[in-house]
Coordinates of N, CA and C in Angstrom, one line a residue:
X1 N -27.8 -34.0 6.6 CA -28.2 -33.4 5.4 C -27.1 -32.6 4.8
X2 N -26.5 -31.5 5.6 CA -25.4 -30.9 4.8 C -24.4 -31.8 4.9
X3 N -24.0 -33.1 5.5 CA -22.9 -33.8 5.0 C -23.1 -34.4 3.7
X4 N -24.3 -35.0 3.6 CA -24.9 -35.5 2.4 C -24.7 -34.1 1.2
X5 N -24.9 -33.0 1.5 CA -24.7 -31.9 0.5 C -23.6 -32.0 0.0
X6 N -22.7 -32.1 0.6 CA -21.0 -31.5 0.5 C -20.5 -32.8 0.0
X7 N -20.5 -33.8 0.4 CA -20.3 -35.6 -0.6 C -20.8 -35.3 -1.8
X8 N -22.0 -34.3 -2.3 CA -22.6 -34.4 -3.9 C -21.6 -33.4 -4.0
X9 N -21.6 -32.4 -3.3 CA -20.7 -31.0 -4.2 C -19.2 -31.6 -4.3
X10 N -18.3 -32.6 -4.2 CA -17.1 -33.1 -3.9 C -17.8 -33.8 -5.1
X11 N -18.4 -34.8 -5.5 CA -18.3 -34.9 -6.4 C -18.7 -34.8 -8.0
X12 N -19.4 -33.8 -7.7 CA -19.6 -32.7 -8.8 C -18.7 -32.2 -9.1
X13 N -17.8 -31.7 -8.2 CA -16.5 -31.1 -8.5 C -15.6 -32.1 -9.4
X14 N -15.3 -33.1 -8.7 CA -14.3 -34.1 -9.6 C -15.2 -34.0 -11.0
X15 N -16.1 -34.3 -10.8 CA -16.3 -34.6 -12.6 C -15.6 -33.7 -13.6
X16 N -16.0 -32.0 -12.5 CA -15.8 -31.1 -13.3 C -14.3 -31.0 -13.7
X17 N -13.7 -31.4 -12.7 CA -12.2 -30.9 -12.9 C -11.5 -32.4 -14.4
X18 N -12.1 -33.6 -13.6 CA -11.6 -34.6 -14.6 C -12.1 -34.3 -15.8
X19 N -13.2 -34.0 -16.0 CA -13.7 -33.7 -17.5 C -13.0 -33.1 -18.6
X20 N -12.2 -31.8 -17.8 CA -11.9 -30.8 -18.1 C -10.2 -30.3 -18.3
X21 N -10.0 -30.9 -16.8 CA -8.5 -30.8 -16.7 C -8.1 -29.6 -15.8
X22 N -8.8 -28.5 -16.3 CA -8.4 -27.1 -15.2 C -9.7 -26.5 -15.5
X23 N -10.6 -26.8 -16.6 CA -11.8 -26.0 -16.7 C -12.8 -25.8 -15.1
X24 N -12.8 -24.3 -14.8 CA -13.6 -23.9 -13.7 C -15.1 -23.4 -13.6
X25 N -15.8 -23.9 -13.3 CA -17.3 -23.6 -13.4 C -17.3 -22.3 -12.8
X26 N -18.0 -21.6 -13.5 CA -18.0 -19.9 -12.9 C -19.1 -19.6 -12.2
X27 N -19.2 -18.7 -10.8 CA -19.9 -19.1 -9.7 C -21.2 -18.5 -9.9
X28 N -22.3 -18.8 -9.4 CA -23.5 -18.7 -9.4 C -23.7 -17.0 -9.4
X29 N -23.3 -16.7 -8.4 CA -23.3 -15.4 -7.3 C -22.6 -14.2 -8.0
X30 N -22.0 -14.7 -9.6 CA -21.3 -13.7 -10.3 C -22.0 -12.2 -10.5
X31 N -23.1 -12.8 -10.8 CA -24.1 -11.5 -11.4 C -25.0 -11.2 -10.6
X32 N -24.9 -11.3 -9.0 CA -25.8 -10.7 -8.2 C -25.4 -9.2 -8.3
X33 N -26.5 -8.6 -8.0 CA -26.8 -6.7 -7.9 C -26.2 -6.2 -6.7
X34 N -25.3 -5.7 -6.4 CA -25.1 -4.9 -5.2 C -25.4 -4.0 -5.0
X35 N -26.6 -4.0 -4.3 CA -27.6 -3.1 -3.6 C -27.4 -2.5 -2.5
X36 N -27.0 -3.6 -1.5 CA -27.1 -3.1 0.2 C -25.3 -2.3 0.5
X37 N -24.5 -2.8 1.4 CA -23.6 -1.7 1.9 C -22.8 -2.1 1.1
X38 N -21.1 -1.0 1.1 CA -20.2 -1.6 0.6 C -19.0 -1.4 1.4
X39 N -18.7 -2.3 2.6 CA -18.4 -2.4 3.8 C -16.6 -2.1 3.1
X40 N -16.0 -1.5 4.0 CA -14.1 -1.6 3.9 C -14.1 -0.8 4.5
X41 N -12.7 -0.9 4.7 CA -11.4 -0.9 5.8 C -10.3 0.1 5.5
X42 N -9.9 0.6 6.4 CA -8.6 1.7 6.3 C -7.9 1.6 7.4
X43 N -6.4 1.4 6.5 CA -5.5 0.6 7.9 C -4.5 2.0 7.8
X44 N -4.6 2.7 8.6 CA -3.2 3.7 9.1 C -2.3 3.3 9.3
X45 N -1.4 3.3 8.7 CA -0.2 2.8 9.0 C 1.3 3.7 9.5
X46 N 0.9 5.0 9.7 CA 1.1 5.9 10.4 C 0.5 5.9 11.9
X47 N -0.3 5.2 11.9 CA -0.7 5.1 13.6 C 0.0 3.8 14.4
X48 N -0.1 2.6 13.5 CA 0.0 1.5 13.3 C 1.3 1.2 14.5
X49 N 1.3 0.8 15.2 CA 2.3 -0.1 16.4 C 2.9 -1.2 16.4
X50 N 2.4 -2.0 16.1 CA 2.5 -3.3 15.7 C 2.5 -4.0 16.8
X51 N 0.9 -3.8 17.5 CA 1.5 -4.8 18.5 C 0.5 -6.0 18.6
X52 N 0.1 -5.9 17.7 CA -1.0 -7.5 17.2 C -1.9 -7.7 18.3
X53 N -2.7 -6.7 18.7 CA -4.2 -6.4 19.5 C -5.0 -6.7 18.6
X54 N -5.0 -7.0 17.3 CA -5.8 -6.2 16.2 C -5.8 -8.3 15.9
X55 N -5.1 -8.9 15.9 CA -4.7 -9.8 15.6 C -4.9 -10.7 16.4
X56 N -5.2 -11.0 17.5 CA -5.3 -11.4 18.7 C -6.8 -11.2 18.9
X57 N -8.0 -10.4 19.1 CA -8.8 -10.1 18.9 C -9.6 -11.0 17.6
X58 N -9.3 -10.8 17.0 CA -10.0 -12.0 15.0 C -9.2 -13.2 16.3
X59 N -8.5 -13.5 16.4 CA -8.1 -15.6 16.5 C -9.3 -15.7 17.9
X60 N -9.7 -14.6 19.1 CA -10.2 -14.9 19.8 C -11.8 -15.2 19.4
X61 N -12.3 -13.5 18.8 CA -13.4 -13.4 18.5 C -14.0 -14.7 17.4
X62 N -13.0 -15.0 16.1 CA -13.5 -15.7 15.4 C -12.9 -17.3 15.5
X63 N -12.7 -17.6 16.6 CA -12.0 -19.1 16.8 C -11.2 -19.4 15.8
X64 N -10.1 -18.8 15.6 CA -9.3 -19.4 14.5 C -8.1 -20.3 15.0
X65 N -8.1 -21.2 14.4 CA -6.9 -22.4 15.0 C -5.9 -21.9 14.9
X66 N -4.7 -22.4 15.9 CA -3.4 -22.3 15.6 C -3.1 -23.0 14.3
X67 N -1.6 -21.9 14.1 CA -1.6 -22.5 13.1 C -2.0 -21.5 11.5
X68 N -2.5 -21.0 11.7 CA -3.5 -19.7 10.4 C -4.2 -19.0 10.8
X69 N -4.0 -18.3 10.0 CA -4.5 -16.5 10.7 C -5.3 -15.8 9.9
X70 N -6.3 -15.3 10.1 CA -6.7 -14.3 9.0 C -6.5 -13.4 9.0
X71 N -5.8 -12.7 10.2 CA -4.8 -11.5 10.2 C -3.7 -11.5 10.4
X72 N -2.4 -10.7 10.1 CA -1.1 -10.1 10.1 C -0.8 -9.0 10.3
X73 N 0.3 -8.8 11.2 CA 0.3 -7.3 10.7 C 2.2 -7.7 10.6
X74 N 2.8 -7.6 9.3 CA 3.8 -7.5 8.8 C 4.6 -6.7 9.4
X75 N 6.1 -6.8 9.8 CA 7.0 -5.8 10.2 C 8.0 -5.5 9.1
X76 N 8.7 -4.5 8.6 CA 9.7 -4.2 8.2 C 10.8 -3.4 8.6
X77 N 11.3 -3.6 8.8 CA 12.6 -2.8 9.6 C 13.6 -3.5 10.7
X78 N 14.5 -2.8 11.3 CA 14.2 -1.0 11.2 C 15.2 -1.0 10.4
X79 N 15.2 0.9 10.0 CA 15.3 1.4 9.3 C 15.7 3.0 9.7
X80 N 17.0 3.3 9.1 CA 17.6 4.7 10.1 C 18.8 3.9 10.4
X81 N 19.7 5.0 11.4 CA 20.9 4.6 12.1 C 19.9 4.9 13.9
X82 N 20.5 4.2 14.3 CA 20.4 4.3 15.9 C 21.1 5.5 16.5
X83 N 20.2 6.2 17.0 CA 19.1 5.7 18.2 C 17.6 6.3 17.0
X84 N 17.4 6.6 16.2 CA 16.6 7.2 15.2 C 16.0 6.3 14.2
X85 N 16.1 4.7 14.4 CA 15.5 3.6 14.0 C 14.4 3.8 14.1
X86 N 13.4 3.1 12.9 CA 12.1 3.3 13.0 C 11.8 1.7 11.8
X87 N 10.1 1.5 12.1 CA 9.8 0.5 11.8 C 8.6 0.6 10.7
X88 N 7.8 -0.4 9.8 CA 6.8 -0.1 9.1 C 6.0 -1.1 9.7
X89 N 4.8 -0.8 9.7 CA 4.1 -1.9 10.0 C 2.8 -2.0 8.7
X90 N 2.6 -3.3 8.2 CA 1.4 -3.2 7.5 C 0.8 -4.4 7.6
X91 N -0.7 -4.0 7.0 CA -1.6 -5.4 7.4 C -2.0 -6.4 6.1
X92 N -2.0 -7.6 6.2 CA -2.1 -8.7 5.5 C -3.6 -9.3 6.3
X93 N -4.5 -9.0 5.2 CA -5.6 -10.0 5.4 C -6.5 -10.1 4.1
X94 N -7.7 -10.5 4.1 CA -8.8 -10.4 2.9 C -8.3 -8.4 2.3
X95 N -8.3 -8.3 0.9 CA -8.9 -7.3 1.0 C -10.1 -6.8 -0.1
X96 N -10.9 -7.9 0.4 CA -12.4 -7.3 -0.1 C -12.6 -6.8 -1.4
X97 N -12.0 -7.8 -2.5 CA -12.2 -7.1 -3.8 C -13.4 -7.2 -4.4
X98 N -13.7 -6.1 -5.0 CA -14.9 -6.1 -5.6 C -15.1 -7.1 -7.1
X99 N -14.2 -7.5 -7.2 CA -14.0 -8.0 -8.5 C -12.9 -9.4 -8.3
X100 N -13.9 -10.0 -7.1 CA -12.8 -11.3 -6.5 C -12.8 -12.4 -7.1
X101 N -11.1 -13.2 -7.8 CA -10.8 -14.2 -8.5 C -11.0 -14.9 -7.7
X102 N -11.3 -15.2 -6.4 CA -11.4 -16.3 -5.9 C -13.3 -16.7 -5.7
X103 N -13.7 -15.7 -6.2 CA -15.1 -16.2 -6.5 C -15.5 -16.4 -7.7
X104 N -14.6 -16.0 -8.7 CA -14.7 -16.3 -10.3 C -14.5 -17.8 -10.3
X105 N -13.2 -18.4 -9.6 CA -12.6 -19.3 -9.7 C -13.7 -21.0 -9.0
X106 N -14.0 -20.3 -7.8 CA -14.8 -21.2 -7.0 C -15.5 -22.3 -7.7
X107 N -15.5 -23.2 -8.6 CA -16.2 -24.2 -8.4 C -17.9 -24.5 -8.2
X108 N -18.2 -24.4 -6.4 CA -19.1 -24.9 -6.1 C -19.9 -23.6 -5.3
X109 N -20.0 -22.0 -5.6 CA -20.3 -21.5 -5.2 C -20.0 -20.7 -3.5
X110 N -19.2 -21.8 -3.0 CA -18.6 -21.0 -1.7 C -18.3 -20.1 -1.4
X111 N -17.2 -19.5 -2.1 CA -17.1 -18.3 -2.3 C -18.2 -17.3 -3.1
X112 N -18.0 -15.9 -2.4 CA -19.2 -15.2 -2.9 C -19.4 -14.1 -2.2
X113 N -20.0 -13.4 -3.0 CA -20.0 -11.7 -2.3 C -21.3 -11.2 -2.1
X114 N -21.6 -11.4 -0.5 CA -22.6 -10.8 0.4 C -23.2 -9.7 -0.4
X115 N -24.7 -10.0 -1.0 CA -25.4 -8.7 -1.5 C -25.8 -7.9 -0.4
X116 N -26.0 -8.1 0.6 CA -26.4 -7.4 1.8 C -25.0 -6.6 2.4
X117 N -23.9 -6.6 2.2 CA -22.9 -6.1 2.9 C -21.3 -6.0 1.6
X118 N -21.7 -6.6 0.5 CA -20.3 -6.1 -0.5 C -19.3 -7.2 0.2
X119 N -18.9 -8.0 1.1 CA -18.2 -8.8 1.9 C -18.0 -9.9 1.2
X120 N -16.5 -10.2 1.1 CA -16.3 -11.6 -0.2 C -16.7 -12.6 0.9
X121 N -17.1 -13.6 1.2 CA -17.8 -14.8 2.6 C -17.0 -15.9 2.0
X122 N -17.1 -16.9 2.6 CA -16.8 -18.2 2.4 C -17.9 -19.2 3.1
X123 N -18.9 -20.0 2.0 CA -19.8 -20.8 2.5 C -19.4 -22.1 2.9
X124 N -18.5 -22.5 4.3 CA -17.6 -23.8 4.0 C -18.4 -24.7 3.9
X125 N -19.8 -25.1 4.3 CA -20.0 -26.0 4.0 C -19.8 -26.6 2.3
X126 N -20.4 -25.7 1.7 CA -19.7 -25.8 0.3 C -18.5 -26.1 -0.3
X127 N -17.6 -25.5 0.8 CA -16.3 -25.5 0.1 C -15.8 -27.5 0.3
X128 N -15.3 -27.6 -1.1 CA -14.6 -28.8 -1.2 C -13.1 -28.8 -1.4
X129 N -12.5 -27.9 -0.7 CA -11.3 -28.0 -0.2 C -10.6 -27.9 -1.8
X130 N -10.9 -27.4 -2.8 CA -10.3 -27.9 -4.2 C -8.9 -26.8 -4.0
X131 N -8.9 -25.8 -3.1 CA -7.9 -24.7 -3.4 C -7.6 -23.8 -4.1
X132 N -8.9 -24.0 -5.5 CA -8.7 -23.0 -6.5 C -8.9 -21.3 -6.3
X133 N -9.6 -21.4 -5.1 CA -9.6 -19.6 -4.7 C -8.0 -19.5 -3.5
X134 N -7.4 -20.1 -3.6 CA -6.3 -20.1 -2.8 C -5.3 -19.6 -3.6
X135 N -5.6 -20.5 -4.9 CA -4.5 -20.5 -5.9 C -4.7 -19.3 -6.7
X136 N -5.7 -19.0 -6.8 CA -6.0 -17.3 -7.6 C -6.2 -16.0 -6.9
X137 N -6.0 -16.4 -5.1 CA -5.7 -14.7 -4.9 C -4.6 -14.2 -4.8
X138 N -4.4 -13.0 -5.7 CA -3.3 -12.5 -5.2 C -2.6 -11.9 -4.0
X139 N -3.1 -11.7 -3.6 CA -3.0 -11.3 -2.0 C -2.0 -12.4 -1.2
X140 N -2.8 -13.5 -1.4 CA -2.5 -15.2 -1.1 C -2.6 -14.8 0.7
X141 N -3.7 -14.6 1.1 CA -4.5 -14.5 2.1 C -5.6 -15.5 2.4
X142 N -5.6 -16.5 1.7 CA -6.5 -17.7 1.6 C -6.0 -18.9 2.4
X143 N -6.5 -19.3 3.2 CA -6.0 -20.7 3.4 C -7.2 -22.0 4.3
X144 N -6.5 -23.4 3.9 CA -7.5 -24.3 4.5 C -8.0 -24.2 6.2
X145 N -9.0 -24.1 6.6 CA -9.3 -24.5 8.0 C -8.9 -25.9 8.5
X146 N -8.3 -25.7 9.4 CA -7.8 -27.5 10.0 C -9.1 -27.8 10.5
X147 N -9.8 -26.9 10.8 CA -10.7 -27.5 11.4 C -12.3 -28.0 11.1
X148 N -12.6 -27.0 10.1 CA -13.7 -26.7 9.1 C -13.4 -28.0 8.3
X149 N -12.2 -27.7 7.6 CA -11.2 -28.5 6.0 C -12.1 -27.8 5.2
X150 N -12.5 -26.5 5.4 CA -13.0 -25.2 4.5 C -12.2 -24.4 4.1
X151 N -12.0 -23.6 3.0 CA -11.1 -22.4 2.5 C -11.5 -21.3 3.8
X152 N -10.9 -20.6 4.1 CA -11.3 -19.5 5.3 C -10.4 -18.4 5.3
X153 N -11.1 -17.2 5.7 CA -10.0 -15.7 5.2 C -10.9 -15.1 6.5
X154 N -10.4 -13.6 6.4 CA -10.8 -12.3 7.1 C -12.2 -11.8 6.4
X155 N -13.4 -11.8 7.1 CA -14.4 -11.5 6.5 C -15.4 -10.0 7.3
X156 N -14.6 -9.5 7.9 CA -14.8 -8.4 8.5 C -16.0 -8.6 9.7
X157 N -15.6 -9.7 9.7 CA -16.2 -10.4 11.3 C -17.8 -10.5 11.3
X158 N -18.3 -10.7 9.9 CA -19.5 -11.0 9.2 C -20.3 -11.7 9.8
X159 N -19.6 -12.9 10.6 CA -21.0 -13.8 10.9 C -20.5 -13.6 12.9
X160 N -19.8 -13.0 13.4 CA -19.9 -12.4 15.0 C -20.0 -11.7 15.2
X161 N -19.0 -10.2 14.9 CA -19.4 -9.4 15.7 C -20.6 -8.1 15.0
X162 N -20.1 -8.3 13.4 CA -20.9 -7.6 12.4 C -22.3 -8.4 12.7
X163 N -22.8 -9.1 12.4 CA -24.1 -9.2 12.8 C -24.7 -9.2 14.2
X164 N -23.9 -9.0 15.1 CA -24.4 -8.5 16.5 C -24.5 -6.8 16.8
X165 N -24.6 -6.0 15.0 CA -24.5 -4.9 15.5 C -23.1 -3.9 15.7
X166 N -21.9 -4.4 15.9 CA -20.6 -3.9 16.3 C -19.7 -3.7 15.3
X167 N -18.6 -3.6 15.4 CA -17.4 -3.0 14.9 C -16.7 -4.6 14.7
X168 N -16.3 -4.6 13.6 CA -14.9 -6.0 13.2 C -14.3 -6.1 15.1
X169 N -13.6 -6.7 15.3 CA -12.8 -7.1 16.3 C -11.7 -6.5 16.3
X170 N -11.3 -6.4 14.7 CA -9.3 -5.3 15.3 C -9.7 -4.3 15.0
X171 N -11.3 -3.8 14.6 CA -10.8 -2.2 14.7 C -11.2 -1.9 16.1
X172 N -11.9 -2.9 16.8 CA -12.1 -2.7 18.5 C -11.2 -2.5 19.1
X173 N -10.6 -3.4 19.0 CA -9.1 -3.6 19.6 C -8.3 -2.8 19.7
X174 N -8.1 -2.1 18.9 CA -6.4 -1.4 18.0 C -6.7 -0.2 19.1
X175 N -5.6 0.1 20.3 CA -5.6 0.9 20.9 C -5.1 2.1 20.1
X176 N -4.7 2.2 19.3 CA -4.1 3.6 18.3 C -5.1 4.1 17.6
X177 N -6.4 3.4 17.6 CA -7.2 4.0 16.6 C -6.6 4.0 14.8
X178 N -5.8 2.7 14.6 CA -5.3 2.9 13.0 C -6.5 2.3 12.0
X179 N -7.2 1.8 12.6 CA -8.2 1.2 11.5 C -9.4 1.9 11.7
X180 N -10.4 2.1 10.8 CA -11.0 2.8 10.2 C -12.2 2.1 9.5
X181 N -13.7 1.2 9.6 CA -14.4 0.4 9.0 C -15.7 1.3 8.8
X182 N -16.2 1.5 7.8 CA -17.5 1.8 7.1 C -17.7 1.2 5.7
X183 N -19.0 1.9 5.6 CA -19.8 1.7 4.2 C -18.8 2.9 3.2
X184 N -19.0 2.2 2.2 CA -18.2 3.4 1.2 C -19.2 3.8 0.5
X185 N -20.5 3.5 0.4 CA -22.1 4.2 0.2 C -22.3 5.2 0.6
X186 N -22.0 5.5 2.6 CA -22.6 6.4 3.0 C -21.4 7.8 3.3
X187 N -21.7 8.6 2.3 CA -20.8 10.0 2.5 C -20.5 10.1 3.9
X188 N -21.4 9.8 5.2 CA -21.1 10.5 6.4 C -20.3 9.9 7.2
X189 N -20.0 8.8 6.4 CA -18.9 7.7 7.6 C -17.9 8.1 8.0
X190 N -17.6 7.8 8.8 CA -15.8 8.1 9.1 C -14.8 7.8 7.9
X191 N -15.0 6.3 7.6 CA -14.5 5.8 6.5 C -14.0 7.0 5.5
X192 N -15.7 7.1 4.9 CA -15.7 8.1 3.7 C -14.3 9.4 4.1
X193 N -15.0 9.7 5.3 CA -14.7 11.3 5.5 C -12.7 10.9 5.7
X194 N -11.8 10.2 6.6 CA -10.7 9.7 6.4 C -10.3 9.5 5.0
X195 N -11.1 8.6 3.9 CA -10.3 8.6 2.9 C -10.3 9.8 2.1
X196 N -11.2 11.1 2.4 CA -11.4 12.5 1.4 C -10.0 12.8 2.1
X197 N -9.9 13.1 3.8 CA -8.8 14.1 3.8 C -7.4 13.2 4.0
X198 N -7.2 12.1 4.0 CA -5.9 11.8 4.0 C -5.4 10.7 2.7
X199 N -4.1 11.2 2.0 CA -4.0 10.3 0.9 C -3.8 9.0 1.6
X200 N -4.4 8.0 0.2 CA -4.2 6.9 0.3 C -3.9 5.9 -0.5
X201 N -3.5 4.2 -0.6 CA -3.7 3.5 -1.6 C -4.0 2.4 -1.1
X202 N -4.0 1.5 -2.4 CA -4.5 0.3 -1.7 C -3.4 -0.5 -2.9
X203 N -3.5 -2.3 -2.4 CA -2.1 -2.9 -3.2 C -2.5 -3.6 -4.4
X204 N -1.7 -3.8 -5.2 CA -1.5 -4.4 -6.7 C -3.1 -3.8 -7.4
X205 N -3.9 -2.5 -7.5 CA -5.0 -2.1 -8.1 C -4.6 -2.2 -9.4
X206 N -3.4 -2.7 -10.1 CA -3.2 -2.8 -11.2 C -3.5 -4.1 -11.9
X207 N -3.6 -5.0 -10.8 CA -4.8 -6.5 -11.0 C -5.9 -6.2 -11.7
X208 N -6.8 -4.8 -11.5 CA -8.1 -4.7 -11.8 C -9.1 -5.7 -10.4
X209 N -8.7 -5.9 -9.3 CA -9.3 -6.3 -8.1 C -10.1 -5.6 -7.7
X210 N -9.8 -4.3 -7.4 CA -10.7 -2.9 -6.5 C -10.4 -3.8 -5.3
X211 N -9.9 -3.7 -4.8 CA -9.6 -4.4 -3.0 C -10.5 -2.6 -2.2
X212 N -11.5 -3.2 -1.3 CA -12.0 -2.2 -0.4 C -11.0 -2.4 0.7
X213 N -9.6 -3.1 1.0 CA -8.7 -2.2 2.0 C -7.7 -0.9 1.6
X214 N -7.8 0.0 2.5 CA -7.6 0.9 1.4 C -6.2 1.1 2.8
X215 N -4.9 2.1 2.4 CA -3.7 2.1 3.5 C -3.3 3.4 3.2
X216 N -3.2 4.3 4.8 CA -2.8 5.7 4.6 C -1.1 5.4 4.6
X217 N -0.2 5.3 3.7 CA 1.2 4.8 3.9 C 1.9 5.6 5.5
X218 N 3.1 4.7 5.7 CA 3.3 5.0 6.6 C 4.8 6.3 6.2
X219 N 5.1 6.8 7.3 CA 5.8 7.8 7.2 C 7.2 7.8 7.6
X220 N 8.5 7.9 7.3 CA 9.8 7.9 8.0 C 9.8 8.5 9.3
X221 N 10.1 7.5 10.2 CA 10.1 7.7 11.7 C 9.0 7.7 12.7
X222 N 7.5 7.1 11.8 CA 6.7 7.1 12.4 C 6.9 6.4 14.0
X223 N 7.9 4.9 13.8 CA 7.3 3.8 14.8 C 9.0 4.1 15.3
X224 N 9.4 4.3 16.1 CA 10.9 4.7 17.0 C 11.3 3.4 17.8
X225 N 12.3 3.0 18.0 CA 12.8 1.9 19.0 C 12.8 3.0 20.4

């Protein structure tokens, strides 16, 4: 039955794209009410190590193939003269925009933001591999599943460990304690109460995205050889 689904949405989609040329059907799920949480992330990058626990943890917990990752954590450096070298570490994954082009862009509804949790998802059976939410995030955190042949990102571990009750997988993981996951609804979270006392930002907000990962910048000489 869902193979039979996904053959009509494949070619629902061609019609749409031949018809049209680039014209994109705008997704169902646009104008749902966000009611329930509004889940995000805070990556310290003053704590931040870089030693890909956090990374390692998502490929285990969420079976992700070799090959693509839904997480990164980027190096830059070093930086300094020796012996006073120091490193940056930051993280590359989904980040949760409230106002996500790759769900504007979707086609066939796959993409789409969890009214129960504010979480951009990816419904692969739906997804017909078209690439247009690949091609419209800026982040460019999107990529095909070899395995699925679904679009697939970082979803704050939505359908394992978040619905068993728990914590994402790299904020479990991250022996430093640099990540940071709550509701941005509930004043009492940690979340909340981290982003009041420590400055923060989050990347390209000048898209108009709202990305819910938000980054306490990192500091000169945080990370030492």
């Amino acid at each position: 039955m869902k193979n039979s689904r996904r053959l009509f949405l494949k070619s629902a989609c061609a019609v749409v794209v031949g018809a049209s040329g680039y014209t994109i059907a705008k997704s169902s799920t646009e104008s749902v009410e966000m009611d329930g949480k509004k889940y995000a992330l805070v990556h310290d990058e003053t704590k931040c190590i870089g030693c890909d626990a956090c990374s390692i943890a998502c490929r285990e917990v969420n079976q992700v193939p070799e090959g693509v990752s839904r997480l990164e954590i980027e190096r830059e450096g070093p930086y300094g003269e020796y012996p006073e070298q120091y490193f940056r570490f930051t993280r590359k994954s989904c980040q949760q925009c409230e106002d996500a082009p790759c769900v504007k862009v979707c086609p066939t509804g796959a993409a789409y933001k969890d009214p129960e949790t504010g979480i951009v998802s990816v419904n692969s059976w739906k997804c017909v591999g078209c690439q247009y939410c690949i091609a419209a995030c800026p982040y460019q955190v999107r990529f095909i599943n070899p395995v699925t042949h679904a679009a697939d990102k970082c979803d704050f571990c939505k359908e394992t460990r978040l619905k068993e009750g728990r914590l994402p997988a790299c904020v479990s993981a991250c022996p430093t304690q640099a990540l940071t996951f709550g509701d941005l609804k509930d004043p009492d979270s940690n979340l909340v109460k981290v982003l009041k006392t420590a400055p923060n930002y989050r990347s390209k907000t000048e898209l108009g995205t709202r990305p819910k990962v938000f980054r306490i910048a990192s500091q000169e000489g945080d990370i030492t050889l």
